[in-house]
Coordinates of C-alpha atoms and ligand atoms in Angstrom, one line a residue:
X1223 CA 117.3 116.3 131.3
X1224 CA 116.3 118.1 128.3
X1225 CA 114.7 121.9 127.7
X1226 CA 111.3 122.8 129.3
X1227 CA 108.8 125.3 127.5
X1228 CA 107.5 125.8 130.9
X1229 CA 111.1 127.0 131.3
X1230 CA 112.3 129.4 128.6
X1231 CA 114.1 126.5 127.2
X1232 CA 116.1 125.9 129.9
X1233 CA 116.7 122.7 131.7
X1234 CA 115.4 122.5 134.7
X1235 CA 119.1 122.0 136.5
X1236 CA 119.8 125.5 134.2
X1237 CA 116.9 127.3 135.8
X1238 CA 117.9 126.1 139.7
X1239 CA 121.5 126.9 138.7
X1240 CA 120.9 130.7 137.4
X1241 CA 117.7 131.6 138.7
X1242 CA 116.3 129.7 141.8
X1243 CA 116.2 131.8 144.6
X1244 CA 118.8 133.9 143.4
X1245 CA 116.7 136.7 140.8
X1246 CA 113.8 137.4 138.6
X1247 CA 112.7 135.0 134.7
X1248 CA 110.1 136.2 132.6
X1249 CA 108.8 134.1 130.1
X1250 CA 107.8 134.9 127.5
X1251 CA 104.4 131.8 126.7
X1252 CA 105.9 129.7 128.6
X1253 CA 102.7 127.6 127.8
X1254 CA 102.2 128.7 124.4
X1255 CA 98.5 129.2 123.6
X1256 CA 97.4 129.0 127.6
X1257 CA 93.3 128.7 128.3
X1258 CA 92.1 129.2 131.3
X1259 CA 91.1 125.6 133.6
X1260 CA 88.1 127.4 135.0
X1261 CA 85.8 129.7 134.6
X1262 CA 86.1 132.7 136.0
X1263 CA 82.1 131.2 137.8
X1264 CA 83.8 128.5 139.2
X1265 CA 85.7 130.6 141.0
X1266 CA 83.0 131.7 142.8
X1267 CA 81.5 128.5 143.1
X1268 CA 85.6 127.5 145.2
X1269 CA 84.8 130.3 147.3
X1270 CA 82.0 129.7 147.8
X1271 CA 82.9 126.0 149.3
X1272 CA 83.9 125.6 153.7
X1273 CA 86.3 123.1 152.3
X1274 CA 88.4 126.0 149.7
X1275 CA 90.6 128.1 151.7
X1276 CA 90.0 131.6 149.8
X1277 CA 90.0 135.3 150.7
X1278 CA 88.8 138.7 149.3
X1279 CA 90.7 141.8 148.3
X1280 CA 88.9 145.0 147.9
X1281 CA 90.5 148.2 146.9
X1282 CA 88.1 150.1 146.4
X1283 CA 88.4 154.0 147.7
X1284 CA 91.9 153.5 147.9
X1285 CA 91.1 151.7 151.0
X1286 CA 92.1 147.8 151.1
X1287 CA 90.0 145.5 152.5
X1288 CA 90.3 142.1 153.1
X1289 CA 87.4 139.6 154.0
X1290 CA 88.1 135.2 154.7
X1291 CA 85.9 132.9 152.9
X1292 CA 83.8 131.2 152.3
X1293 CA 82.3 133.8 150.6
X1294 CA 79.0 133.6 149.3
X1295 CA 78.7 137.0 147.8
X1296 CA 81.8 138.9 145.7
X1297 CA 81.1 142.2 144.3
X1298 CA 79.8 142.9 140.8
X1299 CA 82.5 141.9 137.8
X1300 CA 81.7 145.9 136.3
X1301 CA 83.0 146.7 139.5
X1302 CA 87.4 147.6 139.0
X1303 CA 89.5 147.1 142.5
X1304 CA 88.9 143.7 144.0
X1305 CA 90.2 140.3 143.8
X1306 CA 89.0 136.9 144.8
X1307 CA 92.1 134.5 145.6
X1308 CA 92.1 130.9 145.9
X1309 CA 94.2 128.5 147.7
X1310 CA 94.8 125.0 146.5
X1311 CA 93.3 125.3 143.7
X1312 CA 94.5 122.0 142.0
X1313 CA 93.3 120.1 145.9
X1314 CA 89.7 119.8 143.9
X1315 CA 90.5 120.6 140.5
X1316 CA 92.2 117.3 137.8
X1317 CA 93.7 119.5 135.2
X1318 CA 95.3 121.9 138.2
X1319 CA 96.2 119.3 139.8
X1320 CA 98.2 118.1 136.0
X1321 CA 99.5 121.7 135.4
X1322 CA 101.1 122.4 139.8
X1323 CA 103.1 118.4 138.8
X1324 CA 104.8 119.9 135.6
X1325 CA 106.4 122.0 137.8
X1326 CA 107.6 118.5 139.7
X1327 CA 111.7 118.7 139.0
X1328 CA 110.4 120.4 142.0
X1329 CA 110.7 118.1 145.3
X1330 CA 106.5 117.3 146.1
X1331 CA 108.1 117.8 150.2
X1332 CA 108.2 121.5 147.6
X1333 CA 105.9 121.9 145.8
X1334 CA 103.0 124.2 148.1
X1335 CA 100.2 124.3 145.7
X1336 CA 97.8 126.4 143.1
X1337 CA 97.1 129.9 144.3
X1338 CA 94.1 131.1 141.8
X1339 CA 93.2 135.5 141.6
X1340 CA 90.3 137.0 139.6
X1341 CA 90.7 140.4 139.8
X1342 CA 89.3 143.5 137.7
X1343 CA 90.2 145.8 136.2
X1344 CA 93.2 147.7 138.7
X1345 CA 92.6 144.5 140.7
X1346 CA 95.8 143.5 142.9
X1347 CA 97.3 142.6 147.1
X1348 CA 99.5 145.8 146.8
X1349 CA 103.3 146.2 146.2
X1350 CA 104.1 142.8 148.7
X1351 CA 107.1 140.5 149.7
X1352 CA 106.2 136.5 150.0
X1353 CA 108.2 134.6 151.7
X1354 CA 108.5 131.3 150.1
X1355 CA 109.4 130.9 145.8
X1356 CA 106.8 131.1 143.5
X1357 CA 105.7 131.1 140.1
X1358 CA 103.2 133.6 138.3
X1359 CA 102.0 132.1 135.4
X1360 CA 98.4 134.7 133.9
X1361 CA 96.5 133.0 133.1
X1362 CA 93.9 134.8 130.8
X1363 CA 94.0 139.0 130.6
X1364 CA 96.7 140.4 131.4
X1365 CA 98.9 142.0 134.5
X1366 CA 101.6 144.7 134.3
X1367 CA 104.1 144.4 136.3
X1368 CA 106.5 146.0 138.8
X1369 CA 109.1 144.4 141.0
X1370 CA 112.4 145.2 142.3
X1371 CA 114.5 143.4 144.5
X1372 CA 114.3 146.3 148.0
X1373 CA 116.5 145.7 151.1
X1374 CA 113.6 147.6 153.4
X1375 CA 110.7 145.5 153.5
X1376 CA 108.6 147.4 156.2
X1377 CA 105.4 146.5 155.9
X1378 CA 102.4 149.7 156.2
X1379 CA 101.1 148.9 159.3
X1380 CA 97.5 148.3 161.0
X1381 CA 96.7 147.1 157.0
X1382 CA 94.3 143.8 156.3
X1383 CA 97.1 142.7 154.4
X1384 CA 101.2 143.3 153.5
X1385 CA 101.9 146.1 151.9
X1386 CA 105.3 148.2 151.0
X1387 CA 106.1 150.7 153.1
X1388 CA 108.4 151.7 150.5
X1389 CA 108.2 150.1 146.9
X1390 CA 110.7 150.1 145.3
X1391 CA 110.1 148.9 141.8
X1392 CA 113.3 148.7 138.6
X1393 CA 111.2 146.6 136.0
X1394 CA 108.0 147.3 135.3
X1395 CA 106.4 144.4 132.3
X1396 CA 102.7 143.3 131.0
X1397 CA 102.2 139.4 130.7
X1398 CA 99.7 138.0 128.4
X1399 CA 97.7 134.7 128.3
X1400 CA 100.7 132.2 129.5
X1401 CA 103.3 133.9 129.7
X1402 CA 104.8 134.0 133.6
X1403 CA 107.1 135.3 135.9
X1404 CA 109.2 133.4 138.1
X1405 CA 110.4 135.5 141.7
X1406 CA 112.2 134.2 144.0
X1407 CA 112.0 134.4 148.4
X1408 CA 111.4 138.3 148.8
X1409 CA 111.6 140.2 145.6
X1410 CA 109.1 142.7 146.1
X1411 CA 106.2 143.3 144.1
X1412 CA 103.0 144.1 142.8
X1413 CA 100.2 142.7 140.1
X1414 CA 97.5 145.0 138.8
X1415 CA 95.1 143.6 136.8
X1416 CA 95.0 145.6 133.0
X1417 CA 91.4 144.2 132.9
X1418 CA 89.8 141.3 133.9
X1419 CA 92.4 139.0 133.9
X1420 CA 93.2 135.9 135.6
X1421 CA 97.2 134.8 137.1
X1422 CA 97.8 131.1 138.9
X1423 CA 100.5 131.2 141.4
X1424 CA 103.0 128.1 141.9
X1425 CA 103.9 128.1 145.6
X1426 CA 106.7 126.4 147.4
X1427 CA 106.5 126.2 151.1
X1428 CA 110.1 126.7 153.3
X1429 CA 108.6 125.3 156.4
X1430 CA 109.8 128.1 158.8
X1431 CA 112.4 125.9 161.5
X1432 CA 110.9 126.9 164.3
X1433 CA 107.8 125.3 162.9
X1434 CA 109.7 122.0 162.7
X1435 CA 111.2 122.3 166.0
X1436 CA 108.1 123.1 167.0
X1437 CA 106.7 120.2 166.1
X1438 CA 109.7 117.9 166.9
X1439 CA 108.9 118.4 169.7
X1440 CA 105.1 117.1 169.9
X1441 CA 106.4 113.8 168.3
X1442 CA 108.7 113.5 170.0
X1443 CA 106.8 114.3 173.6
X1444 CA 104.1 110.5 172.0
X1445 CA 107.4 108.5 171.8
X1446 CA 110.0 109.3 174.8
X1447 CA 109.2 106.2 177.8
X1448 CA 110.7 107.4 180.9
X1449 CA 110.1 105.2 183.3
X1450 CA 110.3 105.9 187.4
X1451 CA 109.5 108.7 189.2
X1452 CA 111.5 111.8 191.7
X1453 CA 112.3 109.9 194.6
X1454 CA 114.6 111.7 198.1
X1455 CA 114.4 108.7 200.3
X1456 CA 117.8 110.6 201.9
X1457 CA 116.3 113.7 202.2
X1458 CA 117.3 116.5 204.5
X1459 CA 115.1 119.6 206.6
X1460 CA 115.0 122.1 204.8
X1461 CA 116.3 125.6 205.7
X1462 CA 114.5 127.4 203.0
X1463 CA 111.7 125.8 202.3
X1464 CA 110.9 127.7 199.0
X1465 CA 114.6 126.8 197.8
X1466 CA 115.0 123.9 194.4
X1467 CA 117.1 121.7 195.9
X1468 CA 120.4 120.7 193.6
X1469 CA 120.0 117.9 194.2
X1470 CA 116.3 117.5 193.2
X1471 CA 118.0 120.0 190.2
X1472 CA 120.3 116.8 189.8
X1473 CA 118.2 114.5 189.7
X1474 CA 115.6 115.5 186.7
X1475 CA 118.1 116.9 185.0
X1476 CA 119.7 113.9 185.3
X1477 CA 116.6 111.9 183.6
X1478 CA 116.1 114.5 181.2
X1479 CA 119.5 113.5 179.8
X1480 CA 117.9 111.2 178.8
X1481 CA 115.4 112.0 176.4
X1482 CA 117.8 111.5 172.7
X1483 CA 117.0 111.5 169.5
X1484 CA 118.4 110.2 166.0
X1485 CA 118.6 110.8 162.6
X1486 CA 115.3 108.3 162.3
X1487 CA 113.5 109.9 164.3
X1488 CA 114.1 112.9 162.6
X1489 CA 113.4 111.6 159.0
X1490 CA 110.3 109.8 159.7
X1491 CA 109.1 113.3 161.9
X1492 CA 109.3 115.1 159.1
X1493 CA 107.7 112.9 156.6
X1494 CA 104.8 112.5 158.8
X1495 CA 104.7 116.9 158.9
X1496 CA 104.9 116.3 155.2
X1497 CA 102.9 114.6 154.5
X1498 CA 100.1 115.5 156.5
X1499 CA 96.8 117.1 155.1
X1500 CA 96.2 120.7 154.6
X1501 CA 93.4 121.4 157.9
X1502 CA 90.7 121.7 155.7
X1503 CA 91.6 118.9 153.5
X1504 CA 88.6 115.8 153.4
X1505 CA 89.2 113.0 151.7
X1506 CA 86.4 111.7 149.6
X1507 CA 86.3 107.4 150.2
X1508 CA 84.7 105.2 147.4
X1509 CA 80.4 105.3 147.3
X1510 CA 80.5 102.0 147.2
X1511 CA 83.2 100.3 148.0
X1512 CA 84.2 97.3 146.4
X1513 CA 85.0 93.9 148.1
X1514 CA 88.6 93.6 149.0
X1515 CA 88.4 90.3 145.9
X1516 CA 86.9 92.9 143.4
X1517 CA 89.5 96.1 143.9
X1518 CA 91.7 93.4 143.5
X1519 CA 90.8 92.2 140.0
X1520 CA 90.0 95.7 138.4
X1521 CA 93.4 96.4 140.8
X1522 CA 95.3 94.1 138.5
X1523 CA 93.4 95.2 134.8
X1524 CA 93.1 99.1 135.6
X1525 CA 96.0 99.7 138.2
X1526 CA 95.8 102.0 140.9
X1527 CA 96.7 106.6 140.8
X1528 CA 97.0 108.4 143.5
X1529 CA 93.9 111.1 144.8
X1530 CA 95.0 115.1 144.5
X1531 CA 95.1 115.4 147.7
X1532 CA 97.2 112.3 148.8
X1533 CA 100.6 113.2 149.4
X1534 CA 102.9 110.2 149.1
X1535 CA 106.7 110.2 150.0
X1536 CA 109.2 108.5 151.3
X1537 CA 112.9 108.3 152.3
X1538 CA 116.0 105.3 153.0
X1539 CA 113.2 102.9 154.0
X1540 CA 109.9 105.2 155.3
X1541 CA 107.0 105.4 154.1
X1542 CA 105.2 108.5 154.1
X1543 CA 101.3 108.9 153.3
X1544 CA 99.2 111.3 154.6
X1545 CA 100.4 111.7 158.0
X1546 CA 101.7 108.7 158.3
X1547 CA 104.4 106.6 158.2
X1548 CA 105.7 102.5 158.1
X1549 CA 108.6 100.9 158.2
X1550 CA 108.8 99.0 154.3
X1551 CA 111.7 95.3 152.9
X1552 CA 113.8 96.3 149.4
X1553 CA 110.4 94.5 148.2
X1554 CA 107.6 96.7 148.7
X1555 CA 110.0 99.3 148.4
X1556 CA 110.0 99.5 144.8
X1557 CA 106.3 99.6 143.9
X1558 CA 105.3 102.4 146.7
X1559 CA 108.6 104.5 146.1
X1560 CA 106.9 104.3 141.8
X1561 CA 103.4 104.9 143.6
X1562 CA 105.1 107.7 145.0
X1563 CA 107.0 109.0 142.8
X1564 CA 104.5 109.1 139.1
X1565 CA 101.8 108.6 141.8
X1566 CA 99.9 105.7 139.7
X1567 CA 100.9 102.5 139.9
X1568 CA 100.2 100.2 136.8
X1569 CA 97.6 96.7 137.4
X1570 CA 101.5 94.9 136.6
X1571 CA 103.0 96.2 139.5
X1572 CA 100.2 96.4 141.3
X1573 CA 99.8 93.1 140.9
X1574 CA 102.7 91.9 141.9
X1575 CA 103.0 93.8 145.3
X1576 CA 103.4 91.2 148.1
X1577 CA 100.6 90.6 150.3
X1578 CA 100.8 93.4 152.6
X1579 CA 101.3 96.1 149.9
X1580 CA 98.3 95.1 148.7
X1581 CA 96.2 95.3 151.2
X1582 CA 97.6 98.5 152.4
X1583 CA 96.3 99.9 148.5
X1584 CA 92.5 98.7 149.4
X1585 CA 93.0 100.4 153.0
X1586 CA 93.6 103.3 151.0
X1587 CA 91.1 102.9 148.3
X1588 CA 88.6 102.5 151.0
X1589 CA 89.8 105.3 152.8
X1590 CA 90.2 107.0 149.4
X1591 CA 93.2 108.1 149.6
X1592 CA 93.4 106.6 145.8
X1593 CA 91.2 105.9 142.9
X1594 CA 91.0 102.2 140.6
X1595 CA 93.6 103.7 137.7
Ligands
LIG2310 C1 97.9 137.8 142.7 O1 98.2 136.9 142.0 O2 96.5 138.8 142.6 C2 99.2 138.5 143.5 C3 100.0 136.4 143.8 C4 101.2 137.8 144.4 O3 101.8 138.8 144.2 O4 102.1 136.9 145.1
LIG2311 CO1 102.9 137.8 145.6

């Protein structure tokens, strides 16, 4: 794999071997001459939308305050010490989506979103740690970072946001537009705006095992099939009516122990879980959808592309899209994997796909999951 300017002239393999989950990395001019993809006005507009996750954090008079969006008003730009955070900007803006996809040397199943922060002088979210890896790209203006590998991650009680009780930074640097900082999970950090600034966080996803386990059991609840009902034809009169008998317990244990799950169940669960759109995600179907015949014609000419909000994954014979799964044959898999990996399928590939795949493409087009290329 080739060296990437984005990673300070490391190859993705070198970066993953030496830094990922291990130690921070400052990359000067990771994206040379970087210009912000959205103006601060555009961010303020996004913050007012119902389907956008946003937060306003102020640190006026040394007092932390947080307000969740939608936000219909933000403090004056001339006022210091506030920051606006917009989650999932990649879902709403093509350029932001393209920037996030530059990090696709990390699998889609691990890539979460692009968060953008806008801050006035002194603005920030306070000294804290995150549970996930993060790349912090300085998009506009300057931010002073102080970071440290401390083990004491105890937090100040009663705060509206996570603030470290004893922050002990070991390094300090100022990032300019185009510079980027990589931080492994649980690395303490505090970024403070030096004048007005914007920072883009490329965030990752690492579900807690408890969360996965609970979701897996719910998934299994829909697929288990235990026939019959409890019966006790040999029941004897009870001396202790409140006691659950051993015979009853054994019979129920015997039935519950029939619940089994296979690696295939786990693969289907995981693919559906990881491709499930986030709660506020709404797809936009075409206003005047083409007929199947016209769609097929256009598809042969222009191919198709997944919409920004679509998550498409695969494992073995299973293909997953936006929380749905299906098993495919070898021939169909080739085309669908190209679509999932590259997020597009050219006209030739689309027209050579089987009838089943072409029908699926049309359904996804109608749902707004993909568009013509
Ligand atoms: C920010 O962009 O203000 C904060 C990002 C972070 O520290 O995780
Ligand atoms: Co952070």
